[in-house]
CSV table of C-alpha atoms and ligand atoms in Angstrom, one decimal:
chain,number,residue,atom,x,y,z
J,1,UNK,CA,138.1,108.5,104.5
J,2,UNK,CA,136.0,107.3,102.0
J,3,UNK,CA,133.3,109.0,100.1
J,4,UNK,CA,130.5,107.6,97.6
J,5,UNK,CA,129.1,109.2,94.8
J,6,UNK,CA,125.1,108.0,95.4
J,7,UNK,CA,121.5,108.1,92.7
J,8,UNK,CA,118.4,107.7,93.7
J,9,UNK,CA,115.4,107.4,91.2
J,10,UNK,CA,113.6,104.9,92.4
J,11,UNK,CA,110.2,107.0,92.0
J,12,UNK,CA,109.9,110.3,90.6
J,13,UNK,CA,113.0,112.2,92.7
J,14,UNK,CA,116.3,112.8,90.8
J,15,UNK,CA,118.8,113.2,93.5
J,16,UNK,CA,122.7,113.0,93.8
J,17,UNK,CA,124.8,113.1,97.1
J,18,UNK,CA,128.1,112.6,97.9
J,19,UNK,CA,128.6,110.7,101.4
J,20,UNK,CA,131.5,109.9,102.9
J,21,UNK,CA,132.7,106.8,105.8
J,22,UNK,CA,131.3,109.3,108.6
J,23,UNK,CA,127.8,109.5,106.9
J,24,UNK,CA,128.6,113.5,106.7
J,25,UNK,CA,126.7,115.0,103.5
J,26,UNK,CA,129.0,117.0,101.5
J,27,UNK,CA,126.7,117.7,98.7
J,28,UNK,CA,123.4,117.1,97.8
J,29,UNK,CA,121.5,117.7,94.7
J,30,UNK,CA,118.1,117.0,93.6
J,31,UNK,CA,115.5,117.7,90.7
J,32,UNK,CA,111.8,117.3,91.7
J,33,UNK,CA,109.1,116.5,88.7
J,34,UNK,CA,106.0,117.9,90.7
J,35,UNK,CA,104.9,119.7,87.5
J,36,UNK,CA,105.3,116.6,85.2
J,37,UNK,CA,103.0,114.7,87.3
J,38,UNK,CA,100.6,117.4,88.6
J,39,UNK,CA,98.1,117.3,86.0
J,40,UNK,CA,97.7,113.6,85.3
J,41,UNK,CA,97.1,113.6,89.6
J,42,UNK,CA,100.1,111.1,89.8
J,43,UNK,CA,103.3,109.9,88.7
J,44,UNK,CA,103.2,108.3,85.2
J,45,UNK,CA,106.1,106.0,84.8
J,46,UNK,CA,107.0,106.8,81.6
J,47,UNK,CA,107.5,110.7,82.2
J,48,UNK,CA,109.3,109.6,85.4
J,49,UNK,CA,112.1,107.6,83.6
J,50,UNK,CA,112.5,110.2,80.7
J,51,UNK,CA,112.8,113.2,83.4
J,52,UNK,CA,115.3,111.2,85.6
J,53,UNK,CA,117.8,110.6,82.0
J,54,UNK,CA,117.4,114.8,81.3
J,55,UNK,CA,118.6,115.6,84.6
J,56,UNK,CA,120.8,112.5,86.4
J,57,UNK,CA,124.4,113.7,85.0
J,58,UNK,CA,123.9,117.3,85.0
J,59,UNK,CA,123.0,116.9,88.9
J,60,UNK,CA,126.2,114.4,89.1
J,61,UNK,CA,128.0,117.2,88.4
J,62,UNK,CA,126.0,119.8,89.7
J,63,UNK,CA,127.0,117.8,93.2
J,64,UNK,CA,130.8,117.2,92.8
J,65,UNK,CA,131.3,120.6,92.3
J,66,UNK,CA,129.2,121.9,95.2
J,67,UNK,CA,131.5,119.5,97.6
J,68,UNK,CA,134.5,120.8,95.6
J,69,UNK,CA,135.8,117.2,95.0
J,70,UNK,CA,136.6,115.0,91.6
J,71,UNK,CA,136.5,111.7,90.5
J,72,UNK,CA,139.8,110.7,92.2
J,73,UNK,CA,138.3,111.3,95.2
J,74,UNK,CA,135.3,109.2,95.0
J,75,UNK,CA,135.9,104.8,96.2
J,76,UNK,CA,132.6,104.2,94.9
J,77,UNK,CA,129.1,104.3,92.9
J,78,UNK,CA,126.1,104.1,95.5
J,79,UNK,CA,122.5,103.4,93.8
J,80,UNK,CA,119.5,102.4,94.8
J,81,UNK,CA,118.7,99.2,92.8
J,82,UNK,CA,114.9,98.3,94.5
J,83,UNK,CA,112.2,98.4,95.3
J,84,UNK,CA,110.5,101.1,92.9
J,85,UNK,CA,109.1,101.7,89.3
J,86,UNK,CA,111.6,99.7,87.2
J,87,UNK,CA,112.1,102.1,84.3
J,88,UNK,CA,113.2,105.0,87.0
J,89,UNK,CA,115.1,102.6,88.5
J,90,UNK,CA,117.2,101.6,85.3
J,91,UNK,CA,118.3,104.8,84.6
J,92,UNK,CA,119.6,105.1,87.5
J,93,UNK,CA,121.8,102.1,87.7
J,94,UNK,CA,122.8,102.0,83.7
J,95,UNK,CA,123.8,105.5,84.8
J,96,UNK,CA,125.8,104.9,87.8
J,97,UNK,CA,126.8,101.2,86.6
J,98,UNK,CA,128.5,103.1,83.2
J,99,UNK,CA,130.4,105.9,85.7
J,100,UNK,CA,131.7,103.4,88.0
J,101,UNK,CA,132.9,101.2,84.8
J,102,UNK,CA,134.6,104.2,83.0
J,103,UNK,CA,136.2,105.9,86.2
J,104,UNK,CA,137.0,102.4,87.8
J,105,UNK,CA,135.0,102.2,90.7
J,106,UNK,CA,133.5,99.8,92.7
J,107,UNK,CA,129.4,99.9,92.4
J,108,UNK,CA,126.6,99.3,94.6
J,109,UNK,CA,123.4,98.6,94.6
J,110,UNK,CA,120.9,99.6,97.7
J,111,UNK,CA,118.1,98.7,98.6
J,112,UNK,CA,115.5,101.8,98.9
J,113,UNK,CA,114.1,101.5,102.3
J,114,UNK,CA,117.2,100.4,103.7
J,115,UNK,CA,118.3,104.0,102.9
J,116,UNK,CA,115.0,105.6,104.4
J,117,UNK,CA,116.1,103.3,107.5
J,118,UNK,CA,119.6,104.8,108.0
J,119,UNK,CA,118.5,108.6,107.1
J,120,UNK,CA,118.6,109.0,110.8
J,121,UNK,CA,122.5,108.6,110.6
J,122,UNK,CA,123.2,111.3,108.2
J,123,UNK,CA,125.0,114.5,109.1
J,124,UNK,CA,125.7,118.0,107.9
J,125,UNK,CA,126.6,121.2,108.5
J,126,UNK,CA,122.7,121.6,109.8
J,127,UNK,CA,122.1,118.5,111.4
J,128,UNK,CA,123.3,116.3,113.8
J,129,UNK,CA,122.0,113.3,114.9
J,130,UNK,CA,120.4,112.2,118.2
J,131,UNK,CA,123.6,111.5,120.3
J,132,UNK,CA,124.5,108.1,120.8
J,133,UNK,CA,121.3,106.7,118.5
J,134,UNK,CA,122.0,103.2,117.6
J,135,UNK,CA,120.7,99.7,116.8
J,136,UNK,CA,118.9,98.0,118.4
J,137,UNK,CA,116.6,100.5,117.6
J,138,UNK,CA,112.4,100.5,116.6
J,139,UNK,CA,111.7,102.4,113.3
J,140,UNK,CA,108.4,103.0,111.2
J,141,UNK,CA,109.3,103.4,107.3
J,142,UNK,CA,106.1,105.9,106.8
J,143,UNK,CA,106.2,106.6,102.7
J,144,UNK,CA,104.0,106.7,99.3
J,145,UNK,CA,104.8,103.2,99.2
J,146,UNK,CA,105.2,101.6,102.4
J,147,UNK,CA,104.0,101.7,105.7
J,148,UNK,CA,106.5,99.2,107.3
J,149,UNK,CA,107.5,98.6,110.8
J,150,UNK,CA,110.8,96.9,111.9
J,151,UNK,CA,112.9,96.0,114.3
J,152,UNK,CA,116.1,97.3,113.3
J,153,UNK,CA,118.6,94.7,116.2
J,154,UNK,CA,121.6,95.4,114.0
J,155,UNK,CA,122.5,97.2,110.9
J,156,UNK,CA,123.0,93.9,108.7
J,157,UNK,CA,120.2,92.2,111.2
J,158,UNK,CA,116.9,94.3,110.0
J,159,UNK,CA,113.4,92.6,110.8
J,160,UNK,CA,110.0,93.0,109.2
J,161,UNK,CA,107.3,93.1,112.2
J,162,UNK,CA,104.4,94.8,110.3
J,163,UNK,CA,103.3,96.9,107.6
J,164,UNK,CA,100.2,98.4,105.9
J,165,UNK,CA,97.8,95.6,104.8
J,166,UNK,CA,96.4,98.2,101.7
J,167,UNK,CA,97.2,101.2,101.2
J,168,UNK,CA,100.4,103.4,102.2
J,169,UNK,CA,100.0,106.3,104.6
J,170,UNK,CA,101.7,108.8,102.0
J,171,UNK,CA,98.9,107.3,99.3
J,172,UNK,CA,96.1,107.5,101.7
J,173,UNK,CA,97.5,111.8,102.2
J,174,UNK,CA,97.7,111.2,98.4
J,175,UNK,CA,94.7,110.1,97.3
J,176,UNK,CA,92.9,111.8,100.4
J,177,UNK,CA,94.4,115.5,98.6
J,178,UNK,CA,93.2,114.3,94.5
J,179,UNK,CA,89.9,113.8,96.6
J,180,UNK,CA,90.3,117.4,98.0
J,181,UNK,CA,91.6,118.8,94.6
J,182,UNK,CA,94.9,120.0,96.3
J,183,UNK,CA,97.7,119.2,94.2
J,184,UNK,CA,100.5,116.8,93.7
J,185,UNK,CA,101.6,115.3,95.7
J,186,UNK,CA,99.3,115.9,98.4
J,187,UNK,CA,100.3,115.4,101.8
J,188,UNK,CA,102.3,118.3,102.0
J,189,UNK,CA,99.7,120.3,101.4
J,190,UNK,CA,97.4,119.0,103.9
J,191,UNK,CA,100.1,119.1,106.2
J,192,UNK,CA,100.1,122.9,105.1
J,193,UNK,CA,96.2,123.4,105.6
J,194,UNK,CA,95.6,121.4,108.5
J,195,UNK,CA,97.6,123.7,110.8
J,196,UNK,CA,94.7,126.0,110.7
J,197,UNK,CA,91.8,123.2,111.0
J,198,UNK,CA,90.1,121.9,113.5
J,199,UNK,CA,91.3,118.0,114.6
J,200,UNK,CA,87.9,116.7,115.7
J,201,UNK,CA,85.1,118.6,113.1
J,202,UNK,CA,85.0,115.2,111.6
J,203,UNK,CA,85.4,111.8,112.5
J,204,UNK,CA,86.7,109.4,110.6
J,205,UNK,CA,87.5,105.9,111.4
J,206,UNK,CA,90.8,104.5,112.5
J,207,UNK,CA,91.2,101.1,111.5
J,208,UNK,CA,92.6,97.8,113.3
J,209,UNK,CA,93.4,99.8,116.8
J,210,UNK,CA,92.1,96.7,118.7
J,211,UNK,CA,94.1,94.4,117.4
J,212,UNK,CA,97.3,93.3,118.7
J,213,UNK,CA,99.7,93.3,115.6
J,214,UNK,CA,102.0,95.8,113.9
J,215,UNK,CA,100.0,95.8,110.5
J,216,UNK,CA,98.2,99.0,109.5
J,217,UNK,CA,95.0,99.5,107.2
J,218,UNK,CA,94.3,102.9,105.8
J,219,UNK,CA,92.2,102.1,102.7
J,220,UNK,CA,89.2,102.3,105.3
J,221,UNK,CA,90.2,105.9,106.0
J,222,UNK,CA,90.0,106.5,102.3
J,223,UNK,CA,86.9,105.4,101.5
J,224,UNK,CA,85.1,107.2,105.2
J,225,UNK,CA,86.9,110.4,103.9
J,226,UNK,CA,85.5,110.2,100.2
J,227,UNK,CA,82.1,109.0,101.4
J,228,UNK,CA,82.3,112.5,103.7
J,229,UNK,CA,83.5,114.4,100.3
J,230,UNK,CA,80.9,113.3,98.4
J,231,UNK,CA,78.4,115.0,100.8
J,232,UNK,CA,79.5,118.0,100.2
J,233,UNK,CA,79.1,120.4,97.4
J,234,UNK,CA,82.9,121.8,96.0
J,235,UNK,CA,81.9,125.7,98.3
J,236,UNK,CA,81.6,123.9,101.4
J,237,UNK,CA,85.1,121.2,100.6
J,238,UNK,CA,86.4,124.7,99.8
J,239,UNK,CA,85.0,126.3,102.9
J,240,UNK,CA,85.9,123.0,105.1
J,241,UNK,CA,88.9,122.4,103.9
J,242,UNK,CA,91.3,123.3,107.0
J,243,UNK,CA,89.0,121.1,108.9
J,244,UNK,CA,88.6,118.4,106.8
J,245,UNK,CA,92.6,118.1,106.3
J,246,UNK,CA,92.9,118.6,110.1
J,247,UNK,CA,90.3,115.7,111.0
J,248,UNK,CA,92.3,113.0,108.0
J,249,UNK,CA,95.4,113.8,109.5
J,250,UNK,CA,95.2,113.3,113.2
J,251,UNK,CA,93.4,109.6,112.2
J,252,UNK,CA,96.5,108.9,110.5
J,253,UNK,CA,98.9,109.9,113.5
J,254,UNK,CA,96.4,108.4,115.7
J,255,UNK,CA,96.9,104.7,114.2
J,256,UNK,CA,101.0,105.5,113.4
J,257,UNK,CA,101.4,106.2,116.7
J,258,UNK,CA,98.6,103.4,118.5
J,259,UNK,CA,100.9,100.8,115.9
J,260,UNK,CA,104.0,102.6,117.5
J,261,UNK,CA,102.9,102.0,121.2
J,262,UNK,CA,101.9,98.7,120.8
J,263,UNK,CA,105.2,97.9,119.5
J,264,UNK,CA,107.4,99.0,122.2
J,265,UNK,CA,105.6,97.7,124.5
J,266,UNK,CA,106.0,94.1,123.4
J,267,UNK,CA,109.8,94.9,121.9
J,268,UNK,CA,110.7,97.3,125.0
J,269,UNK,CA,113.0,99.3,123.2
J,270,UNK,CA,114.8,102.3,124.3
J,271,UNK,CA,115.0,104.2,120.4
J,272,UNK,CA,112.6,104.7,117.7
J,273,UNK,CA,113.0,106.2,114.1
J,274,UNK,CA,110.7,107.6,112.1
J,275,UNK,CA,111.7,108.1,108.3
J,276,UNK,CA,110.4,108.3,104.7
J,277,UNK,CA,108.4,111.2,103.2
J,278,UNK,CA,105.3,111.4,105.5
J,279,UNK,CA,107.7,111.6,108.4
J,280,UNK,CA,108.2,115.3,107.4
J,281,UNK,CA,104.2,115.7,108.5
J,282,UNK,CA,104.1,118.1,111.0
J,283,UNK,CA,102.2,116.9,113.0
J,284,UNK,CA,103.4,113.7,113.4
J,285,UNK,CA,106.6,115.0,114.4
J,286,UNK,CA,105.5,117.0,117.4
J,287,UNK,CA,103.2,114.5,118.7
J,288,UNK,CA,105.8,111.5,118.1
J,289,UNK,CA,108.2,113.9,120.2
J,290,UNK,CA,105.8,114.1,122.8
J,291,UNK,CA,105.0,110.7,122.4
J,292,UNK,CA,109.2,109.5,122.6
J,293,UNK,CA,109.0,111.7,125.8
J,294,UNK,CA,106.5,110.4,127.5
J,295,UNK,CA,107.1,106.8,127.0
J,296,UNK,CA,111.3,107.5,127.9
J,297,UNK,CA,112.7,106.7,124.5
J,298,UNK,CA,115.2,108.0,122.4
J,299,UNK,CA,113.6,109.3,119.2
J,300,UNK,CA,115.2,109.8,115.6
J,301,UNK,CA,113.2,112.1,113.1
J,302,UNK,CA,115.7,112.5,109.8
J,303,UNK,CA,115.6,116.5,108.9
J,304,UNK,CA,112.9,117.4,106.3
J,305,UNK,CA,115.7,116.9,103.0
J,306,UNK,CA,116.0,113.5,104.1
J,307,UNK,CA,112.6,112.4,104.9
J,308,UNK,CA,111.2,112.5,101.2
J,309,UNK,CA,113.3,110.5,98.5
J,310,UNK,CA,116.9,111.6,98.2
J,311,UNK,CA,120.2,110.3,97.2
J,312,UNK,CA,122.3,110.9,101.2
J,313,UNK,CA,120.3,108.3,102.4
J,314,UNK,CA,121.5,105.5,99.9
J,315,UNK,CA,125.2,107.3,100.5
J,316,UNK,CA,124.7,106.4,104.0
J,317,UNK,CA,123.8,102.4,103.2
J,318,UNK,CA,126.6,102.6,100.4
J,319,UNK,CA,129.3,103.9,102.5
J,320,UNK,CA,128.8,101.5,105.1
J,321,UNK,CA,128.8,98.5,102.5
J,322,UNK,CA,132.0,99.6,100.9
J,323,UNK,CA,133.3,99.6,104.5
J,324,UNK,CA,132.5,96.0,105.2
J,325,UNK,CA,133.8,95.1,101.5
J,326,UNK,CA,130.9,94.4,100.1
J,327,UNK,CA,130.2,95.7,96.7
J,328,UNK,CA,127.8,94.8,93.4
J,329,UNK,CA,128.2,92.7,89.8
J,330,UNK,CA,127.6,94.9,87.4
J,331,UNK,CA,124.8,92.8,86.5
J,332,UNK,CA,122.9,93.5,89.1
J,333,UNK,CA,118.6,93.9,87.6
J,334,UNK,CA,116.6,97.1,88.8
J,335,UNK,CA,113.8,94.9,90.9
J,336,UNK,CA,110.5,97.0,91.5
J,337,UNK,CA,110.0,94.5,95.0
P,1,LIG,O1,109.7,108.7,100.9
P,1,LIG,P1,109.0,109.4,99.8
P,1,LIG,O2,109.6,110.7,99.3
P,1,LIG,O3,108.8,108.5,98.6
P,1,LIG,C1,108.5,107.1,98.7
P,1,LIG,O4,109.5,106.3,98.9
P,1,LIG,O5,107.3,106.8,98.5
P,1,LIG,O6,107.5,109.7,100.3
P,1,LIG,C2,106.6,110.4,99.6
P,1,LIG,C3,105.3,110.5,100.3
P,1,LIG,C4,104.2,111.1,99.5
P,1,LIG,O7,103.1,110.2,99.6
P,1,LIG,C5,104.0,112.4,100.1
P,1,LIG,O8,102.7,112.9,100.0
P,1,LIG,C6,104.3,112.1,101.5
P,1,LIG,O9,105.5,111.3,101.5
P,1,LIG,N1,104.7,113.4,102.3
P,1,LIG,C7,103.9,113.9,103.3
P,1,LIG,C8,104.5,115.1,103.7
P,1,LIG,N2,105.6,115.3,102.9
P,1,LIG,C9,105.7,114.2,102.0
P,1,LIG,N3,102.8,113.4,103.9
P,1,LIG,C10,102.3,114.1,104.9
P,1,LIG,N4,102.8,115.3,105.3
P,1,LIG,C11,103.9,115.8,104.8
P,1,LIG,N5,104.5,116.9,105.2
P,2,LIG,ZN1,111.2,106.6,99.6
């Protein structure tokens, strides 16, 4: 069977996976830079690139021992090429690019969102996926970069439909949590407060619900949400702040899930997938469950390690590239679209 040795660093994740032909994760391992990044109240490029060359071959190893295999048993270098910041990316492909030259073999370069779009297939000792999922299938790429819906009809056959007009639903959580003075990055930790807040203590708008596309807007959102802020005195944010966490949230499941709706309606499909980091939100998870049930479909959620940036999910894209023969020139540019 074959087995890849994947890298992402697109953004400010370090990860390493080995993946082999039946998408099962043998190993995984990842370095976060939360701290880096925390106090500037985003990712700054430059740090990014530097932390990804500390870590990037002490978590290649880190990951072949943990699956308990070597170099002989690896077909090929899996990396993630594009989209993302272009010094992150190139440490990641010089890196993988130099392994696959010195222990002979082949390379491949992934596209990022492609690998969010086949986290659903991934497998491990924890996780199996929804029996039977396959193309043709609807899935909503929900990230800190894109808000993207497609129409997945195979898995060489993947069609844009709509995506966010401004902002990305991650960045709105994002900026929505520098606004709340939670820190980075944000949207798990209004995830984390909003569980205790109330939904409706505020309204706040959600934008293009009457129109019949696919394309999403959330810098509206934003700016009701810092308007609201600005209100307030830093006590009351402090005092409000389940509720105010609550009340951003469920706008943005609202329009995810209106956009969803609409979608299937006109596309009538019988699965849906929801991946990329905010598809770990919680409460987007139960309500698209509900949601998948009530409407009859077949939904995918990827578990929470590979909803946010990690290396499996460009395993899962590389393995089945190696398997139709395709590979990489070793020339291949990092490309941040
Ligand atoms: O897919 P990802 O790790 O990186 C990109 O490709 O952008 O997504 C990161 C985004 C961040 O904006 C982060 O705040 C958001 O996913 N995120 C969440 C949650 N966990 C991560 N947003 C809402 N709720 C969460 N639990
Ligand atoms: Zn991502």
């Amino acid at each position: 069977m074959d087995k890849v040795l994947a890298i992402e660093t697109s953004c400010d994740d370090t990860s390493v996976a080995v993946v082999d032909s039946k998408f099962w994760v043998h190993s995984m391992a990842s370095a976060h830079q939360n701290q880096v990044h925390e106090k500037f109240g985003g990712i700054v490029p430059e740090l990014a690139s530097r932390n990804h060359s500390y870590h990037l071959l002490a978590l290649v190893e880190a990951c072949l021992k943990e699956a308990k295999l070597g170099w002989a048993d690896m077909d090929a270098l899996a990396v993630t090429s594009r989209p993302g910041l272009v010094g992150s990316l190139i440490v990641g492909l010089v890196t993988a690019k130099t392994l696959a030259a010195a222990q002979n073999k082949k390379f491949i370069g992934v596209d990022h969102l492609e690998g969010h779009l086949w986290s659903i297939f991934l497998r491990d000792a924890q996780h199996t996926p929804p029996p039977g999922f396959k193309a043709p299938y609807l899935a909503l790429v929900v990230s800190g970069g894109h808000t993207h819906m497609y129409h997945v009809k195979s898995l060489n056959k993947i069609c844009l439909i709509g995506r966010s007009l401004d902002d990305a639903a991650g960045e709105a959580f994002d900026k929505f949590a520098h606004l709340m003075g939670l820190p980075f990055p944000g949207g798990v930790q209004v995830d984390r407060l909003a569980r205790q807040g109330d939904r409706q203590a505020f309204k706040l708008p959600r934008a293009l619900m009457k129109k019949q596309n696919y394309e999403f807007s959330f810098s509206g959102l934003k700016a009701s949400a810092a308007r609201l802020l600005e209100t307030m005195s830093s006590e009351e944010k402090k005092a409000r702040q389940h509720d105010l966490c609550a009340s951003f949230q469920e706008a943005v499941v609202d329009v995810l899930l209106y956009k969803l709706t609409q979608a299937t309606e006109l596309l009538k499909p019988s699965r849906v997938a929801i991946v990329g980091g905010v598809s770990a939100n919680s409460r987007l998870r139960i309500r698209a469950q509900a949601w998948a049930t009530e409407h009859s479909l077949q939904l995918a959620l990827p578990p929470l390690r590979y909803c946010t940036d990690n290396a499996a999910m460009i395993g899962c894209v590389g393995v089945e590239r190696l398997a139709r023969g395709e590979s990489s020139a070793l020339d291949l540019p990092a490309t941040a679209n």
